[in-house]
Each structure stands twice: as C-alpha cells, then as structure tokens.
CSV table of C-alpha atoms and ligand atoms in Angstrom, one decimal:
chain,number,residue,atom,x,y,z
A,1,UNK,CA,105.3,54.2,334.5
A,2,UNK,CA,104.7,51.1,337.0
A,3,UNK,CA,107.6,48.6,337.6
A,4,UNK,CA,106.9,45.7,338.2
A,5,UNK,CA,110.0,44.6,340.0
A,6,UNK,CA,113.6,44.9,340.2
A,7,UNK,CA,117.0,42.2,339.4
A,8,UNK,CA,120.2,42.9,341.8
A,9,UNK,CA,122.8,41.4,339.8
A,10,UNK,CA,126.3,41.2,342.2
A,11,UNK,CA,128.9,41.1,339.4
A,12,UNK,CA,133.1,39.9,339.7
A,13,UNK,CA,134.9,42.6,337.4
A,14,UNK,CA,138.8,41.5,337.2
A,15,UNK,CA,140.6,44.7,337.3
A,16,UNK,CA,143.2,45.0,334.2
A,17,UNK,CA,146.1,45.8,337.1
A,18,UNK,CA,146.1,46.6,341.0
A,19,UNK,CA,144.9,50.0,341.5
A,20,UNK,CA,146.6,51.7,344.4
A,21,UNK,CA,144.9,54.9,346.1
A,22,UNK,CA,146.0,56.3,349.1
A,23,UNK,CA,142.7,54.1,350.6
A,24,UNK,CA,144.3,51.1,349.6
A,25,UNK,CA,144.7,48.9,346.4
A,26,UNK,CA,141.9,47.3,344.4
A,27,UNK,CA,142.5,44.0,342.7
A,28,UNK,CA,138.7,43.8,341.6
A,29,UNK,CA,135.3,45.8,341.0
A,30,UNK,CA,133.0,44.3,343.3
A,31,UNK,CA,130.3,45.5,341.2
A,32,UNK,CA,125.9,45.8,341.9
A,33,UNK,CA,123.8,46.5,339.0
A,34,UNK,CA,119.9,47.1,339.5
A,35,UNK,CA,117.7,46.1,336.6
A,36,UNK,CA,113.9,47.7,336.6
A,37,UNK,CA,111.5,46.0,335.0
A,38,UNK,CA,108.7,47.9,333.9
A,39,UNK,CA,104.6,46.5,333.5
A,40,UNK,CA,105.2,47.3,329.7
A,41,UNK,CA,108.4,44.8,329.6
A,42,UNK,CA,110.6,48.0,329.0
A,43,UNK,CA,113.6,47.9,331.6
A,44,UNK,CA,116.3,50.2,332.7
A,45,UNK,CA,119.9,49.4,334.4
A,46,UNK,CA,121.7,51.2,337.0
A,47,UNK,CA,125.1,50.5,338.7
A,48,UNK,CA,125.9,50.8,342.5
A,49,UNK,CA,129.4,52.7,342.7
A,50,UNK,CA,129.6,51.3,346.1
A,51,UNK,CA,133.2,49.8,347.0
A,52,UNK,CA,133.2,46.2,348.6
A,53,UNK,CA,134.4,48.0,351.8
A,54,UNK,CA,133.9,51.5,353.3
A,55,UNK,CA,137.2,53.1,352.0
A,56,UNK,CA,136.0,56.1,349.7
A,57,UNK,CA,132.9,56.4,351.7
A,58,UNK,CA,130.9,55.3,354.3
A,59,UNK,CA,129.0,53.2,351.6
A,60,UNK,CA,130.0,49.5,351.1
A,61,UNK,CA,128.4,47.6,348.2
A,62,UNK,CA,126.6,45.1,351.0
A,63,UNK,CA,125.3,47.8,352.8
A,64,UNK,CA,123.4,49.2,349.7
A,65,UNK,CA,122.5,46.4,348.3
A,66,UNK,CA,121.2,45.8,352.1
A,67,UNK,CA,118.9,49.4,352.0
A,68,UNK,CA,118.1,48.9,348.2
A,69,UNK,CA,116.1,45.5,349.0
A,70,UNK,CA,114.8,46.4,352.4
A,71,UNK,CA,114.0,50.4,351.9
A,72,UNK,CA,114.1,51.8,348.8
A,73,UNK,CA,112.7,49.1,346.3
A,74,UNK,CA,109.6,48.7,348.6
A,75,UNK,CA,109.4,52.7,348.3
A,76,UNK,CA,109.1,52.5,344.3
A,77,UNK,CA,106.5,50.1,344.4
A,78,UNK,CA,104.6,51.3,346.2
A,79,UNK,CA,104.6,54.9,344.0
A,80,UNK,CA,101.8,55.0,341.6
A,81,UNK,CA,103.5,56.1,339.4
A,82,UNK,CA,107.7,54.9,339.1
A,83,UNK,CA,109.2,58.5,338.1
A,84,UNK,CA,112.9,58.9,339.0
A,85,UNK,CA,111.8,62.7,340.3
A,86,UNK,CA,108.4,61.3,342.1
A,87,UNK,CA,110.1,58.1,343.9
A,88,UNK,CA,113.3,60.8,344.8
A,89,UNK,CA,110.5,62.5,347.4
A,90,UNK,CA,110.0,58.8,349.7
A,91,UNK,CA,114.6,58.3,348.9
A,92,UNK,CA,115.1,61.6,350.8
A,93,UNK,CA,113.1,60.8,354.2
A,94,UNK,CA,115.7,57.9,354.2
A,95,UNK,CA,119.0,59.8,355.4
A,96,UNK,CA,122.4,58.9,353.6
A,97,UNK,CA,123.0,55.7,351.3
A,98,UNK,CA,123.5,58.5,347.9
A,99,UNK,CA,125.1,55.2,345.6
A,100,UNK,CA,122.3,53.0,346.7
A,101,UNK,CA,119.5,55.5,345.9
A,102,UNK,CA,121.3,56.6,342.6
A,103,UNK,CA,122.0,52.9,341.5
A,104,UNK,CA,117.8,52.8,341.7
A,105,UNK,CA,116.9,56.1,340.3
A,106,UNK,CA,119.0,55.6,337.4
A,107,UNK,CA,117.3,52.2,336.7
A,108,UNK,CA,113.7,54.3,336.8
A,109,UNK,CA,115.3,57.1,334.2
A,110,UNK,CA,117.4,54.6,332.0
A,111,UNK,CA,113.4,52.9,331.7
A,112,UNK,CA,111.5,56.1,331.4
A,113,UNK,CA,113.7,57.3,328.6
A,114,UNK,CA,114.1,54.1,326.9
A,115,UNK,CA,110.2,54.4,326.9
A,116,UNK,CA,110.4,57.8,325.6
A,117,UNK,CA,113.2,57.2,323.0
A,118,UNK,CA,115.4,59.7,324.5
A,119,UNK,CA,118.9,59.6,324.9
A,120,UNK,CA,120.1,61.0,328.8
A,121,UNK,CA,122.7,62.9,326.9
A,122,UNK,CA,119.6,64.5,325.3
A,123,UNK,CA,117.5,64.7,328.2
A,124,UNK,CA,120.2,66.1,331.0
A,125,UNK,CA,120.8,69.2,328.3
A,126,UNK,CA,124.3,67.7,326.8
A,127,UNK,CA,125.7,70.2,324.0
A,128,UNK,CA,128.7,67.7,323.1
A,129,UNK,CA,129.0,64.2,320.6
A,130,UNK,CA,132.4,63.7,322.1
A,131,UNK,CA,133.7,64.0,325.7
A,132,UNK,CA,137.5,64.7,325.9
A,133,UNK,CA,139.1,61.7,328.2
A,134,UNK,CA,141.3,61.7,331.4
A,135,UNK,CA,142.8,58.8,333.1
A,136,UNK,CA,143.5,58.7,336.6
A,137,UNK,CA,146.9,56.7,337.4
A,138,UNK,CA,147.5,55.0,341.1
A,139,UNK,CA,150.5,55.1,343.2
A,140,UNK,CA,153.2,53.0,342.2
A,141,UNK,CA,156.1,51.7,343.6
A,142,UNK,CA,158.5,53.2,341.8
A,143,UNK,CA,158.9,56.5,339.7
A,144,UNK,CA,160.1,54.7,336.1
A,145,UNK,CA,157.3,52.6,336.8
A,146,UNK,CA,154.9,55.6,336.7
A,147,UNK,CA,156.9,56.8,333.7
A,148,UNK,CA,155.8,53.8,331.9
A,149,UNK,CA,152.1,54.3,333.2
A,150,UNK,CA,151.9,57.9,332.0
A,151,UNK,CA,153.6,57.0,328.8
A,152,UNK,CA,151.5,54.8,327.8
A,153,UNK,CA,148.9,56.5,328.6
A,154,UNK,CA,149.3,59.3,326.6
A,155,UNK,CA,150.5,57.2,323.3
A,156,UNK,CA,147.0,55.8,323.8
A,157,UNK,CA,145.8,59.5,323.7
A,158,UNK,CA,144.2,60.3,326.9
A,159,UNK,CA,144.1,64.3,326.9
A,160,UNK,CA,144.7,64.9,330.7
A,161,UNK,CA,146.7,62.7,333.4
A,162,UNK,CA,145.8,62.9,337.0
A,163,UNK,CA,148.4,61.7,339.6
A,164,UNK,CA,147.1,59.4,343.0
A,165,UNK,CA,149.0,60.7,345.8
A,166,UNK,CA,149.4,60.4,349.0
A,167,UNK,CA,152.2,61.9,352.2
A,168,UNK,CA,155.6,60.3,350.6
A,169,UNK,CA,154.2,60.4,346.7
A,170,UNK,CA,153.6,63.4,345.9
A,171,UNK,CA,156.1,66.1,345.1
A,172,UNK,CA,158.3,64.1,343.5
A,173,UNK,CA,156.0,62.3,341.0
A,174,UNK,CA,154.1,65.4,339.8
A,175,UNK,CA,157.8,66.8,339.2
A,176,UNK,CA,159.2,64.0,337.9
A,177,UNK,CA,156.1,63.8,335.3
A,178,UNK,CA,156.3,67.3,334.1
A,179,UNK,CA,159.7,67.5,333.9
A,180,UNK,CA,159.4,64.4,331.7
A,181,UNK,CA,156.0,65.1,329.8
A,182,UNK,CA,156.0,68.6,329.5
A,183,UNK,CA,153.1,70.6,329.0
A,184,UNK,CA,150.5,68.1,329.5
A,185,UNK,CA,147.3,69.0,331.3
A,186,UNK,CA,148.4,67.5,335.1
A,187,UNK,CA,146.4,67.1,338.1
A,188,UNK,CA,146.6,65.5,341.4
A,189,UNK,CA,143.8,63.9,343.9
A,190,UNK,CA,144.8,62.9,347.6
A,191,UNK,CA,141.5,61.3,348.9
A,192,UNK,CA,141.4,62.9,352.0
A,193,UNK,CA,145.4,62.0,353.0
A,194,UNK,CA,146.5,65.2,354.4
A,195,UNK,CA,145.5,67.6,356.6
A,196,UNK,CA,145.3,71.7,357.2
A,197,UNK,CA,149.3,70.9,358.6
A,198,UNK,CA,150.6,70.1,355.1
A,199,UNK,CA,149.3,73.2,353.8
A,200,UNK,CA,153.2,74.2,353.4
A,201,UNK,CA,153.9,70.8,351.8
A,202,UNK,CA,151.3,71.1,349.4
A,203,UNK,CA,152.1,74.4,348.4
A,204,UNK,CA,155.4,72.8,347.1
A,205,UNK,CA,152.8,71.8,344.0
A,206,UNK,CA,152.7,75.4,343.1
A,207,UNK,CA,155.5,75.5,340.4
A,208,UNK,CA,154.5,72.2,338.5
A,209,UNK,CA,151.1,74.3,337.1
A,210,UNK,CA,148.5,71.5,338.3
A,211,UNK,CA,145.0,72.1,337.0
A,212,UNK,CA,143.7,71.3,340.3
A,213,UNK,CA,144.6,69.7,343.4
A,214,UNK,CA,141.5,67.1,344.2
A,215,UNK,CA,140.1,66.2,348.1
A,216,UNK,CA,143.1,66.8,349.9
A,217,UNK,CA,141.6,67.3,353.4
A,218,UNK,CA,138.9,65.2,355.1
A,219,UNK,CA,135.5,64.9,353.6
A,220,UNK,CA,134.1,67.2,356.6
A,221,UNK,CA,136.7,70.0,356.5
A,222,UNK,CA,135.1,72.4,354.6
A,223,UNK,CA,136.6,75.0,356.3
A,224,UNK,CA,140.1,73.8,356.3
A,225,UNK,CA,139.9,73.3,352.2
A,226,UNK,CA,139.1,77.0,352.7
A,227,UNK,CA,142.1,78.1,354.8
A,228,UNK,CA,144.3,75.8,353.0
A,229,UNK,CA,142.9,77.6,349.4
A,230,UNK,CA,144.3,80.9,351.0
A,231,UNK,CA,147.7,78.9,351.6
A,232,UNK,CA,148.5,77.2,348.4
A,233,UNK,CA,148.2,78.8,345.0
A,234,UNK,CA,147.1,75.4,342.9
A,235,UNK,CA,143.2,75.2,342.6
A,236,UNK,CA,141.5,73.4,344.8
A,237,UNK,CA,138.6,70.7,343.9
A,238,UNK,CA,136.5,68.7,345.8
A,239,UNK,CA,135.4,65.2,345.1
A,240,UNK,CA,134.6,63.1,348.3
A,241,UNK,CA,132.5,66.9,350.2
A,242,UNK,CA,130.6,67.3,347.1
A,243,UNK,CA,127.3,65.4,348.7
A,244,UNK,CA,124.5,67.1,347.5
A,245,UNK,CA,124.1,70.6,345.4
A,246,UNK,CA,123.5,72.1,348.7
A,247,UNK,CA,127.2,71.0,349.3
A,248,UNK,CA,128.6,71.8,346.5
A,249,UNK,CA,126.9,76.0,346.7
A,250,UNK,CA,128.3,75.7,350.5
A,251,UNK,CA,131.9,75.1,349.7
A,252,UNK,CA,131.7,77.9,346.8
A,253,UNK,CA,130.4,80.0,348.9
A,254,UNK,CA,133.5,79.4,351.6
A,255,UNK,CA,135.9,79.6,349.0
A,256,UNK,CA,136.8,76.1,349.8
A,257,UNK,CA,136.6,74.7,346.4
A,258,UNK,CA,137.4,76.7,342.5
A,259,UNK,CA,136.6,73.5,340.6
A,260,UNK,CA,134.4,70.5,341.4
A,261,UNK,CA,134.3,67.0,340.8
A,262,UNK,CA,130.6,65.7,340.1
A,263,UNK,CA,130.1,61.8,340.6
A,264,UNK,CA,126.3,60.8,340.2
A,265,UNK,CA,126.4,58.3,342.8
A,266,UNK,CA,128.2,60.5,345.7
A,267,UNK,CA,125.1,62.9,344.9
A,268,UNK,CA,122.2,60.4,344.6
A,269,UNK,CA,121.7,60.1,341.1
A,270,UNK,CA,121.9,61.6,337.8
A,271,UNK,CA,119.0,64.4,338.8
A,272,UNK,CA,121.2,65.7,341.6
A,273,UNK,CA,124.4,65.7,339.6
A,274,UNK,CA,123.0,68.1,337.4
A,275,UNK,CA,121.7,70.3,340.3
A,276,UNK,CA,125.1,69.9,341.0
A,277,UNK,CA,126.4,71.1,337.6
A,278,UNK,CA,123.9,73.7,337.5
A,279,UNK,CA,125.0,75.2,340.7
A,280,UNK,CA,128.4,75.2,339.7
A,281,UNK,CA,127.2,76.8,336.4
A,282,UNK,CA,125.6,79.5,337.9
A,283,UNK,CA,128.8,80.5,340.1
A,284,UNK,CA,131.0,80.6,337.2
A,285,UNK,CA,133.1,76.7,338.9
A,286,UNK,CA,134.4,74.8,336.6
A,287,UNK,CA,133.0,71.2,336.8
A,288,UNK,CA,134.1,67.2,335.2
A,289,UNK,CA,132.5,63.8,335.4
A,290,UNK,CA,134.6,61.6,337.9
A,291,UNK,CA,135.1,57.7,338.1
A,292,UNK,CA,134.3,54.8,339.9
A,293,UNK,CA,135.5,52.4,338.0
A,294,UNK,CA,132.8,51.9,336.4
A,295,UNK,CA,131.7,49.2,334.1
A,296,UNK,CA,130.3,50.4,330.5
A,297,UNK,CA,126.8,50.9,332.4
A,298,UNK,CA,127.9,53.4,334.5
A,299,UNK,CA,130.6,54.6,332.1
A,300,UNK,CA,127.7,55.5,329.4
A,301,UNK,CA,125.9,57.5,332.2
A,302,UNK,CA,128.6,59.3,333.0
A,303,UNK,CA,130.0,60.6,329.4
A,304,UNK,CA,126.4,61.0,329.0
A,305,UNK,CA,126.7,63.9,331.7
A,306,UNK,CA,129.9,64.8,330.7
A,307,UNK,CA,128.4,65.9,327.6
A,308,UNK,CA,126.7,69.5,329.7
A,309,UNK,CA,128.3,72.7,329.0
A,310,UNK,CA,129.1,73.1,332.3
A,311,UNK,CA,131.6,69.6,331.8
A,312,UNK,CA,134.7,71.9,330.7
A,313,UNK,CA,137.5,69.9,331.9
A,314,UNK,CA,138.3,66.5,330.4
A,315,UNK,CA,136.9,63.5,332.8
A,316,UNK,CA,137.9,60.2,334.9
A,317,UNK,CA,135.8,58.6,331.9
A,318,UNK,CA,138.4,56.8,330.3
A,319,UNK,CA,138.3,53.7,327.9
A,320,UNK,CA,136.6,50.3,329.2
A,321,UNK,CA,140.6,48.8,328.5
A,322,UNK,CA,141.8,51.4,331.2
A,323,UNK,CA,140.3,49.2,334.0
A,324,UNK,CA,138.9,45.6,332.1
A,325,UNK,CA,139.5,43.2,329.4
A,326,UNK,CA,136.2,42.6,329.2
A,327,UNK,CA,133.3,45.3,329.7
A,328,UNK,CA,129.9,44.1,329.6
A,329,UNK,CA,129.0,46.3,327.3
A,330,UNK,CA,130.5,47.2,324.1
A,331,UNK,CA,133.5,48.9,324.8
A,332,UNK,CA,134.3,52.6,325.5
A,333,UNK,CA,136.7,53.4,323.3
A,334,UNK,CA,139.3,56.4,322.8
A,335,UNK,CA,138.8,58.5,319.9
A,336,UNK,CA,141.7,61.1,319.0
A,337,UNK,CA,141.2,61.4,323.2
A,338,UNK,CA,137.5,61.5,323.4
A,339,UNK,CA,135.1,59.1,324.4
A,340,UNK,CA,131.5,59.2,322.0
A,341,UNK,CA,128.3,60.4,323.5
A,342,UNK,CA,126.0,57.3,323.3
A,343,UNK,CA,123.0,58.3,321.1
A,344,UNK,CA,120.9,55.3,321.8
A,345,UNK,CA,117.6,55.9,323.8
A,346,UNK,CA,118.2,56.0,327.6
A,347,UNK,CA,121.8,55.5,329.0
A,348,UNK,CA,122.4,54.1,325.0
A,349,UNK,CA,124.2,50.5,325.4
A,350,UNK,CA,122.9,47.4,326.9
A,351,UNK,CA,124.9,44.9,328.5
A,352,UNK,CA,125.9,41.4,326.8
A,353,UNK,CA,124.0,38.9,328.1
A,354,UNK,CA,126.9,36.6,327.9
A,355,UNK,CA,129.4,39.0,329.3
A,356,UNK,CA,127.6,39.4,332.4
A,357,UNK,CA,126.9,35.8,332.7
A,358,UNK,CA,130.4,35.4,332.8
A,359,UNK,CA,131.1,37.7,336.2
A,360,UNK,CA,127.7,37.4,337.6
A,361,UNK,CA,128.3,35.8,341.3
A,362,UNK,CA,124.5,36.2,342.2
A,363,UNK,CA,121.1,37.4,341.3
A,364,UNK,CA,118.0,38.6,343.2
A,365,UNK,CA,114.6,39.4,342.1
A,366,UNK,CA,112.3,41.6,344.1
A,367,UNK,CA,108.7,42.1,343.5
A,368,UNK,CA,105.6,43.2,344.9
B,1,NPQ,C1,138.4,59.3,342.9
B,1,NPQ,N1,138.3,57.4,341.3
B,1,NPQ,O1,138.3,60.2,342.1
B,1,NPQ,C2,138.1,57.9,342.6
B,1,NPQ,C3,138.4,57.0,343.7
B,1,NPQ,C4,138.3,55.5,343.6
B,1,NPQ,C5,139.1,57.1,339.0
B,1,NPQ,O2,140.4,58.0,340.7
B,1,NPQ,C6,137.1,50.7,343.4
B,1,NPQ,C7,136.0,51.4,343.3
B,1,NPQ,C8,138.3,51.3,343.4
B,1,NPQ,C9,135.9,52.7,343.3
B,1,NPQ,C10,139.5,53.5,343.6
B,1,NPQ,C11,139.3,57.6,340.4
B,1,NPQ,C12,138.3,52.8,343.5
B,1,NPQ,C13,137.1,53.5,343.4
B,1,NPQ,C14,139.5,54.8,343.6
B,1,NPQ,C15,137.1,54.8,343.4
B,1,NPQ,O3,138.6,59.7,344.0
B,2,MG,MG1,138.7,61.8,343.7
C-alpha cells in the first residue's frame, strides 16, 4: 500500500454540557482527524485523542498535530510500503507522542482494511456484535444534580455508571448513588487526584462494592498503586500508567493494578492496544475500552476493540448523544445498553461530509 498523502482536519465539537474532571472542565472537543489517501484513491481516518491543553497527558492536540506534520507523516512516505505494523518500526525511534502516532497508524489500518474489505472488529479478533455501554459522569456541583445525571442515565439504559471524583467528591457521591440506585454496576476514576496519604480515605469506598477504583495516584507511581492495593480492598485499575503493553505486564506484575483500562491512543494505536489486551489476557486482568470523548470516528474504533474477549467489563463507549448533538458520523446509538459492532469494512462508518464541514476550523494537506 503507498499513500499518497495525508488531510489534518482541526474540527470544533460543541460538547452537549460542561464536563468537569478533577483536570478541569471541558466546554468543547478540540478535535484532529488524519485522513490517508492511498495511490489507489482508497482512504482511511484516524482521530487524535489529544486534549487542546496538556491536562490528561503530556500530549496537547497542537503539539501532535506539530510531530504528525513534521515527523511522522514524512516517516510514512517515505516507507515503501504504508503498513500500520511496517511504518510502527520508524514511530518508535521517535520517543513519546502515543495519540499522535496512533491518530496516523489508524489512518494506515482503517485504509489497509477498507482495501481488504475487512472490518477491525474482524481483524483485531472481536467475538461480540454488541458491546455492553458505560457512561462516565463528571463532577457536579451538587449531589441532586448528580442524581438527575445518573438517572437519566440509566432510564436511557447505560449498563454501568462511573463516578468523576476528586478530594471533597468522593465518598459522599458514590454513597449517595448506591444508596439511591441500588445494585447497579458503580465505579469511580480520580485522574491522578490523590496520593499514597489518602490510602485511609479511599479505603472509605470499601463498603459501596465499586467495581474498580480508576488512576487514583500519579501516572508514575506504580509502586504506590501497589502499596495502596494492599491498603484498600476495592480493585484497583489503571488508565493514565497503562503506556505501552510493557506497562501494562509491569504493573501486573507489582500488583499495582487488578483491572485495566485500555485507550488506543494512550498506547499508540490500535496494534498496541491489543498487545495490551493480550497481555492482560494472558494474566487472567480483566480489561474495557475507555473514552476520549470521542467523535463517532474514534467511537467506531473503539467498540470495534471492545468487541475482544478479553473486553469483559462494559466500556466509556457510550452513545454519540452522551457528549454531541451532532456526530459526524451516523450516530452511536444505545441498544437495550449496548452499542453495535460496526460490520462495515475498516473502522465501518464514514464521516458526513456536511457534518464535518460544519465544525471544520481548518484543513492541511501534506504530500510528498
Ligand atoms: C478518563 N475519559 O477515563 C477520560 C478522561 C477525559 C470518558 O472519563 C476532553 C478530551 C475531555 C478528553 C475529559 C472519560 C476529557 C477527555 C476526561 C478525557 O480518564
Ligand atoms: Mg480514566
């Protein structure tokens, strides 16, 4: 496969309401899809998962779109042959920038299998149609108001809830939720807001049967997710530490983790989320799909991962409503809780040429 060049699209996404982490609140998706053109006309989309700013991650969507153009587009063309595994060898002497190489690779794979006619559900070893849906709810201001959220949520169907908190929203949410809700399946993620300290705290989540607790320490402290395993009885998970399947074996390994979060972009692409899965398979860990608030680009790519055996607990793929009015794609749509598997060849939708007209705030075409 030869490409013959590559579209960066920078797209707008109004967000359907402010979503609060304990990073900070996002009003919009500040969002960078890469388009491959292949010599054949055939074409393949990926999306940057980047944030505008360096909140989740030391990647910001500038920054990536900065190494994309300067580093790893001129890589891929100069590759005789454009195969996500071959142009992965040149990605990895460049050091970091996982969303940015991941946004590329999945452009190359989205165009190889489109060539092929292969669906990535198909093609990454998914055993599932349907992929069971979470939803991931922010901090509020108030607890009714998080009543309402969670209500809601669950009329609409979603199949797990997982609770943002953060020091000064956390016990009291997670009890006023069961206490309301019941037996729901209930989980928590902290991105990074504690430390080894609040192990006591924390351990305060033990009676409220979470199914995990997610990233509570710093991205580096694998060892204190470790110690603070030993200290609280609620599983932990990591999400922001998971960097590579290296990463993820490491923290099995050192107990720090019992369930893991995979997100394609944190790893480098689709390829390496598997390896990720894979690992996690072999140890007997538990793994889900997360989110990035992704548009239905990304979204397909992820419930088309989702769809591995390994994938046991419901995901952050939820419906295209749960963050936008309008996707630019057809819509992701709850099902009795489930989101379908796309079936179409590649990552199985295609965006609306219209739709992304609409948020597009700049393009850029880069050839040889
Ligand atoms: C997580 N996602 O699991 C992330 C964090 C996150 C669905 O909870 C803009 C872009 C805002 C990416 C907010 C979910 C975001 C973002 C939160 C990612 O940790
Ligand atoms: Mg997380």
């Amino acid at each position: 496969m030869k490409v013959t060049g590559f579209e960066l699209r920078r797209i707008a996404m109004p967000l359907v309401s402010p979503f609060r982490t304990s990073f900070g609140v996002e009003h919009d998706r500040d969002v960078l899809l890469v388009r491959a053109v292949t010599e054949d006309g055939a074409e393949g989309w990926g999306e940057c998962v980047a944030m505008a700013e360096p909140l989740y991650s030391s990647e910001y969507v500038d920054g990536a779109a900065e190494v994309i153009r300067r580093l790893l587009i001129p890589a891929v063309l100069s590759l005789p042959d454009a195969d996500p595994y071959r142009a992965e060898v040149p990605f990895a002497k460049i050091k970091g920038h996982p969303m940015a190489k991941a946004a590329v690779l999945t452009a190359l794979l989205d165009a190889r299998l489109r060539t092929a006619g292969l669906p990535l559900a198909s093609y990454l070893g998914g055993v599932r149609d349907r992929v069971p849906a979470g939803v991931s709810v922010g901090i509020m201001d108030s607890i009714p108001e998080l009543m309402e959220a969670v209500e809601g949520y669950l009329a609409e169907g979603y199949l797990r809830i997982k609770l943002k908190i953060q020091p000064g929203w956390d016990v009291a949410p997670v009890r006023a939720v069961r206490e309301r809700f019941g037996d729901i399946m209930l989980q928590v993620d902290a991105n990074t807001a504690y430390t080894l300290a609040d192990a006591r705290h924390l351990a305060k989540l033990d009676p409220f049967d979470l199914l995990l607790i997610e990233q509570p320490l710093p991205e580096d402290d694998i060892r204190g997710h470790a110690e603070l395993a030993r200290q609280v009885r609620t599983p932990i998970c990591l999400d922001e530490s998971i960097t590579s399947a290296r990463a993820a074996a490491d923290a099995i390994a050192l107990g720090a983790t019992s369930v893991v979060n995979i997100k394609p972009g944190r790893v480098g692409g689709y390829l390496e989320a598997r390896r990720v899965h894979d690992v996690c398979a072999a140890s007997g860990v538990p793994v889900w799909v997360g989110g990035m608030l992704e548009t239905g680009i990304g979204r397909a790519a992820n419930v088309a991962l989702a769809a591995l055996p390994g994938c046991v607990l419901p995901g952050d793929t939820s419906a295209s409503d749960r963050y936008f009015r309008r996707d630019v794609t057809a819509p992701f749509v709850l099902a009795d809780g489930h989101l379908a598997v796309p079936t179409g060849p590649g990552i199985g939708v295609d965006p609306d040429p219209d739709a992304l007209a609409e948020v597009t705030t700049a393009t850029e075409w880069i050839s040889r």
